[in-house]
XYZ file of C-alpha atoms in Angstrom:
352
model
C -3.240 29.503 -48.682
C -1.922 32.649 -47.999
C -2.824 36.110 -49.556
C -0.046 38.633 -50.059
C -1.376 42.029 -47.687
C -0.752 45.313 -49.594
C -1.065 47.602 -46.235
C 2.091 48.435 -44.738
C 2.950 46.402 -41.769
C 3.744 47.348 -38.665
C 7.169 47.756 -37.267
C 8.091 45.587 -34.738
C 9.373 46.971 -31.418
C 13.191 47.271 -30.797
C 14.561 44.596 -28.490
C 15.015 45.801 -24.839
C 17.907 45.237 -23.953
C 16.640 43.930 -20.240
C 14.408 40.963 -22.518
C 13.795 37.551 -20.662
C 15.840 35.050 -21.092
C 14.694 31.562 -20.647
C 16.497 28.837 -18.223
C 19.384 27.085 -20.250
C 17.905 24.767 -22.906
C 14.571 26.210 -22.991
C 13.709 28.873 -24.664
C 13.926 29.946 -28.497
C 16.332 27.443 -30.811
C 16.750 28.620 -34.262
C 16.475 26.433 -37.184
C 19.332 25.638 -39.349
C 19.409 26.624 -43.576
C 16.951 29.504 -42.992
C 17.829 32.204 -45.712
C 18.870 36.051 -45.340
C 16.831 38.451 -43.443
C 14.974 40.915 -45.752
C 13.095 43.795 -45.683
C 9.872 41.371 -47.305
C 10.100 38.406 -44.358
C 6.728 37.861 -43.630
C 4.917 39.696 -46.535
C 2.529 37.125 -46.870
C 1.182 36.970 -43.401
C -1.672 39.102 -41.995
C -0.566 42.513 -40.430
C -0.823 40.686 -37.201
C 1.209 37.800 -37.963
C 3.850 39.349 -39.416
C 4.384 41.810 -36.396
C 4.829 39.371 -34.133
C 7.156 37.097 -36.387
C 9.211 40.326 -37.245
C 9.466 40.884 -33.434
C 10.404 36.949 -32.994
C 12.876 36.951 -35.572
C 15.430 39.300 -33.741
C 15.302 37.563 -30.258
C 18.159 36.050 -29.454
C 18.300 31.896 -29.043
C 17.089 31.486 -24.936
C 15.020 34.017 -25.098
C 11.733 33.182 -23.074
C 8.848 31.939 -25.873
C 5.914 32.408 -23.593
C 2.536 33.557 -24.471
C 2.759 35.838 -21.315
C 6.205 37.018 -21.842
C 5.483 37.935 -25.537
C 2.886 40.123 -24.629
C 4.146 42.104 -22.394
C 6.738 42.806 -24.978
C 3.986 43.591 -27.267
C 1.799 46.216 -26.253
C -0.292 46.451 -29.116
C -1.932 42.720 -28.267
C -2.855 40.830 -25.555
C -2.553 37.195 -24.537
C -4.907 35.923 -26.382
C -4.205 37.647 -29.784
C -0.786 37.151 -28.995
C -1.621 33.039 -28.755
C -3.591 33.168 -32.101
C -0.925 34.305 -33.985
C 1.763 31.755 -32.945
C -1.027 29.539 -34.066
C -1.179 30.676 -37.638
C 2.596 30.999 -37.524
C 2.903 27.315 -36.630
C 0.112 27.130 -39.667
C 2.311 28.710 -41.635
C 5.420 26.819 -41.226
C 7.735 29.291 -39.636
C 7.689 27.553 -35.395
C 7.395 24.084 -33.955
C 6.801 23.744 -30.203
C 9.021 20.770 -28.545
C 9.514 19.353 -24.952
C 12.826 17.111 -24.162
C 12.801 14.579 -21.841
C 16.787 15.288 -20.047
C 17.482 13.042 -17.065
C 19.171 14.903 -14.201
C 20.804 13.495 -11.229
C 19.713 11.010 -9.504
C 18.004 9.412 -12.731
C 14.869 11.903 -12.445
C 13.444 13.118 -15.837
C 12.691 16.568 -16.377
C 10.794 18.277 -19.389
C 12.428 21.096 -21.357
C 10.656 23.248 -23.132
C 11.619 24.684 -26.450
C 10.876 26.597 -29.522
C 12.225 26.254 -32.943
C 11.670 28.995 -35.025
C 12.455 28.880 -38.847
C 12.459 32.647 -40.666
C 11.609 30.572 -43.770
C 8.471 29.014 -43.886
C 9.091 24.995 -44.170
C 6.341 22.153 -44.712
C 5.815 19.222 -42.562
C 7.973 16.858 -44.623
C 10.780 19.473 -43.543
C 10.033 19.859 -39.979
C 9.318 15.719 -39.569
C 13.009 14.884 -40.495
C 14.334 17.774 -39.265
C 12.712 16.879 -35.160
C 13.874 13.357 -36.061
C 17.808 14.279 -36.928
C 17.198 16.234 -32.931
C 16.085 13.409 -31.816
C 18.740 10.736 -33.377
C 21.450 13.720 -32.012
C 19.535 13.332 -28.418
C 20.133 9.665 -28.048
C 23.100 9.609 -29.336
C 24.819 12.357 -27.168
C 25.966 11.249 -23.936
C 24.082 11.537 -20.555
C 25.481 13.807 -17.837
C 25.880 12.782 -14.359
C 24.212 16.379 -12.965
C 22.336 18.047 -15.528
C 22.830 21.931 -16.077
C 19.328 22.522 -17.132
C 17.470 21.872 -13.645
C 19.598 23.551 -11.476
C 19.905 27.718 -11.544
C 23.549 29.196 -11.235
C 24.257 29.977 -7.810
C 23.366 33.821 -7.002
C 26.365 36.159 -7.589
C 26.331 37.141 -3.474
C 26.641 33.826 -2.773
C 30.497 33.043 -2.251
C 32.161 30.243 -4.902
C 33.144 28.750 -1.698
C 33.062 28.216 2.108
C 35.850 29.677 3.626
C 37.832 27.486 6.217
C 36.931 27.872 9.926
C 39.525 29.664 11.186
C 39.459 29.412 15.381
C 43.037 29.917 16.068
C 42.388 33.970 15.398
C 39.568 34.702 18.430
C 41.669 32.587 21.182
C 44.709 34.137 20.284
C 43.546 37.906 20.959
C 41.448 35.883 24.293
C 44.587 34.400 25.597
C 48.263 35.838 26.252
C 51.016 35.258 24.196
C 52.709 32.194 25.235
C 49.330 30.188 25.050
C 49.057 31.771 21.085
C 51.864 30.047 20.448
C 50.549 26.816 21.917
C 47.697 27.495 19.739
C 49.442 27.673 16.539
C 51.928 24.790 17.741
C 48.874 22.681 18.491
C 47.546 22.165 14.609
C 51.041 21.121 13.409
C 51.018 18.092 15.317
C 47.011 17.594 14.948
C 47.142 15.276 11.119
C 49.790 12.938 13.199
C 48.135 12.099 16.652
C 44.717 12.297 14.852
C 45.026 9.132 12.585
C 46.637 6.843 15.805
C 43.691 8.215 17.881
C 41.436 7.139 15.631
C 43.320 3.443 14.853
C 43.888 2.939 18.557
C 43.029 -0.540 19.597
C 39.428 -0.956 21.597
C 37.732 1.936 19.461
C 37.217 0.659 16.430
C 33.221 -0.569 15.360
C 34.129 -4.273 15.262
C 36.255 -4.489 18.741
C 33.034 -2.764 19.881
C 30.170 -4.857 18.547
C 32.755 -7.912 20.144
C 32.753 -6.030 23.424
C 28.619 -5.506 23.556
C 27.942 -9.473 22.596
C 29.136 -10.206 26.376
C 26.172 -7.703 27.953
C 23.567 -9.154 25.419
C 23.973 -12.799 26.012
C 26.325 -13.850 28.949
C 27.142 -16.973 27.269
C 29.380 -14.797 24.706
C 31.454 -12.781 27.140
C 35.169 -11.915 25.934
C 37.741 -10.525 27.611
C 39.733 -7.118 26.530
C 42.456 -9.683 25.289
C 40.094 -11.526 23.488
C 38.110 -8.914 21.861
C 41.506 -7.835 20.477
C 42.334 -11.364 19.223
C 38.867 -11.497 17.575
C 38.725 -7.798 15.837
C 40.843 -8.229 12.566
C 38.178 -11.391 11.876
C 35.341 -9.215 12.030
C 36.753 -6.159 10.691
C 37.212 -8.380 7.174
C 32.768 -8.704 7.611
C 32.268 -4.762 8.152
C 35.030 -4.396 5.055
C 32.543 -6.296 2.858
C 29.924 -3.924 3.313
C 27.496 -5.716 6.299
C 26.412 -3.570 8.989
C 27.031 -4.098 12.881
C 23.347 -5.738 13.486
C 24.391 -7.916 10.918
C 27.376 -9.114 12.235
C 26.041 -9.362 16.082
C 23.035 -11.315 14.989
C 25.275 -13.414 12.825
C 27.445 -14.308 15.473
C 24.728 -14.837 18.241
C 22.168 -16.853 16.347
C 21.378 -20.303 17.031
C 23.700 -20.775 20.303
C 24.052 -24.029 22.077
C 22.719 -23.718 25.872
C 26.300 -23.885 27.479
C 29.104 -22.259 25.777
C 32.689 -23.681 27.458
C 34.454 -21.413 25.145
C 33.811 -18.160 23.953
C 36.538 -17.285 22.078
C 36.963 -20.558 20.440
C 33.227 -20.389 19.432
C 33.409 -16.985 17.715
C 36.126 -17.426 15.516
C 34.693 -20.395 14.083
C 31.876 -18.598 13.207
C 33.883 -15.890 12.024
C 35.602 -17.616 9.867
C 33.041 -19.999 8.694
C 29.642 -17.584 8.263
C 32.171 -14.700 6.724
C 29.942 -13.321 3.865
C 30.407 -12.658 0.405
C 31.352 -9.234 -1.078
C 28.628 -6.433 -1.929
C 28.762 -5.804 -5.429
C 30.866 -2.613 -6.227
C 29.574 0.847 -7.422
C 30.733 -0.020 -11.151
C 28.066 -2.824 -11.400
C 25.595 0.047 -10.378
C 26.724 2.104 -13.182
C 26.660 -0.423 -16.150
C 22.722 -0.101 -15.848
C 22.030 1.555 -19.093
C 20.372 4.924 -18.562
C 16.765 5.768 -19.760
C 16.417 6.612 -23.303
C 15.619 10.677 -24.040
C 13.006 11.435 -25.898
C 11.688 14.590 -28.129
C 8.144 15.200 -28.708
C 6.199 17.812 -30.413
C 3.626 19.934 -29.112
C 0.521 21.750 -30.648
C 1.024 24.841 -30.526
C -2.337 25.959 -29.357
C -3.105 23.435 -26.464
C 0.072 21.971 -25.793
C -0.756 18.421 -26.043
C 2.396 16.240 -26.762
C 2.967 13.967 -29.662
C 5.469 12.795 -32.173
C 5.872 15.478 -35.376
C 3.920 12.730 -37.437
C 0.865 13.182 -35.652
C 0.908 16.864 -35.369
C 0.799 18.244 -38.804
C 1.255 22.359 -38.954
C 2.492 21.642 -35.333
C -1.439 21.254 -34.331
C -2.944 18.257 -32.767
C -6.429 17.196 -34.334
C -9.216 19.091 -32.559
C -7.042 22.614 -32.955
C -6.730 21.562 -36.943
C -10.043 21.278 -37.191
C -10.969 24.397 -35.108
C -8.471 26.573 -36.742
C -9.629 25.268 -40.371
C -13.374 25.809 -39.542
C -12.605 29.337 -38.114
C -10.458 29.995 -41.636
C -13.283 28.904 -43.751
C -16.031 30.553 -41.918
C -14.210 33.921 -41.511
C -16.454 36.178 -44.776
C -14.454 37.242 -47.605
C -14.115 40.810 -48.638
C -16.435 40.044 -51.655
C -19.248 39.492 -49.528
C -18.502 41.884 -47.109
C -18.978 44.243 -50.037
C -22.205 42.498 -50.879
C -23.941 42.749 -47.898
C -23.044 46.526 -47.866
C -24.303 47.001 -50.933
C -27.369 45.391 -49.924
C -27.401 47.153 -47.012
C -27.613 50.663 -48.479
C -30.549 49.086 -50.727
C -32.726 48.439 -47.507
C -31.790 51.957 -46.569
C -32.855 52.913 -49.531
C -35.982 51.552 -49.519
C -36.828 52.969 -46.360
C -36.353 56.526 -47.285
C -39.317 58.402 -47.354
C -41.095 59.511 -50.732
């Protein structure tokens, strides 16, 4: 339990205003119900303790939590003291040290990293239902397609977005002024011809795959007449989602030796062998997504665990370390005893 300190504690440093902030979603997350902020936060803690929780208090939520970053913040302790204390201030019921599982795109789990901090000191019992109402909130809330928390903003020289090529500018300061204006003439006509280039007859995939079944097997040649007879068959197979190899080995599998008709022979098989449709990208998405999950983790070592396990927010071996450094650390009675006895033996030696 602990003891109220009568020394005057030391004033925590003012916030700079250039202080880390974490990614978003990690970072500091302040608890809810937490009561006013006095001038006596903290009085019970050691002078220690209660410097770094006064410093704590005043960040701002997403401000970076780490051991490192807190100590260069703090210049009166190092790492390592700077560690300890979040230790006894886990102890002492005032931070809780989380990870969230948050599944970005392309179903790939990340960890987040958080820290809830609580100005008033709560027990387990508190902190137990209140990580299980974040966790009931987490599964419940909706999964985003692209998650905001792996991916940094953009940098601010980078532009929002590419500008459009624009090559009609350098040829028309290259080129007199009647071929400018067959330059800008040009692009009004391009969206028209472009479409019945590309839907011309003999360029499309399936009047090609047709065309190259004559060069692979002899037996299967087609005219240019026939090819064009034959392409709206097998343009219905590459609609369903089959690939070209597909369809050519399809169609030439399992040949008889002589083949009197081409033409004849292919459309049977394209209309007989015609395969089913590929299931649609809505089947795809009715897979339900993986469930999100919130563990705790001891503050000292970082091990994960649910809050149940992890009472004071420290997992076993830490307990029992911190509690056997607690109970072995002297009191300030015997401290004065073994002065006192001390100044006896020096006594004692004094010469007569």
């Amino acid at each position: 339990m602990a003891t109220q300190h009568t020394s005057s504690a030391l004033h925590a440093p003012a916030l700079s205003a250039a202080y880390p902030m974490a990614k978003p979603g990690y970072g500091k997350r302040s608890a809810p119900e937490q009561q006013a902020r006095t001038r006596d936060d903290f009085a019970l803690l050691p002078t220690r303790e209660r410097y770094v929780a006064g410093f704590v208090d005043h960040l701002p939520d997403g401000a970076a939590m780490s051991v490192k970053t807190l100590a260069k913040q703090l210049p009166l302790y190092g790492q390592q003291a700077i560690s300890t204390a979040l230790t006894a201030l886990s102890v002492a019921g005032h931070l809780r040290r989380v990870r969230c599982a948050v599944v970005s795109a392309g179903d790939e789990t990340r960890w987040v990293f958080r820290t809830f901090w609580s100005r008033t000191a709560r027990d387990n019992e508190w902190w137990n239902t209140y990580l299980a109402t974040e966790q009931a909130t987490l599964a419940a809330a909706p999964v985003p397609e692209a998650s905001t928390l792996d991916t940094a903003p953009p940098p601010p020289w980078a532009p929002a977005e590419d500008p459009p090529p624009a090559p009609e500018r350098p040829r028309t300061e290259q080129t007199p002024e009647p071929a400018a204006i067959l330059q800008q003439r040009t692009p009004a006509h391009a969206p028209d011809t472009a479409p019945a280039t590309a839907q011309a007859p003999g360029t499309g995939p399936a009047y090609l795959a047709l065309a190259r079944l004559g060069r692979d097997d002899h037996r299967l040649t087609l005219s240019a007449d026939d090819c064009a007879t034959l392409e709206p068959q097998a343009a219905q197979w590459l609609a369903r989602g089959v690939s070209v190899d597909y369809l050519t080995s399809a169609l030439t599998a399992g040949l008889p030796a002589k083949v009197d008709s081409p033409v004849g022979l292919l459309r049977r098989r394209l209309t007989d062998k015609i395969p089913p449709r590929l299931p649609t990208e809505n089947t795809q998405r009715s897979t339900p997504a993986p469930a999100r999950r919130l563990l705790m983790e001891c503050t000292d070592c970082g091990r994960p665990g649910q809050p149940e396990a992890l009472p004071d927010g420290l997992c076993r071996p830490c307990r029992t370390a911190h509690s056997g450094a607690a109970e072995d650390s002297p009191q300030p009675a015997d401290i004065a005893d073994v002065k006192a006895h001390m100044n006896n033996l020096r006594d004692l030696l004094k010469p007569v």
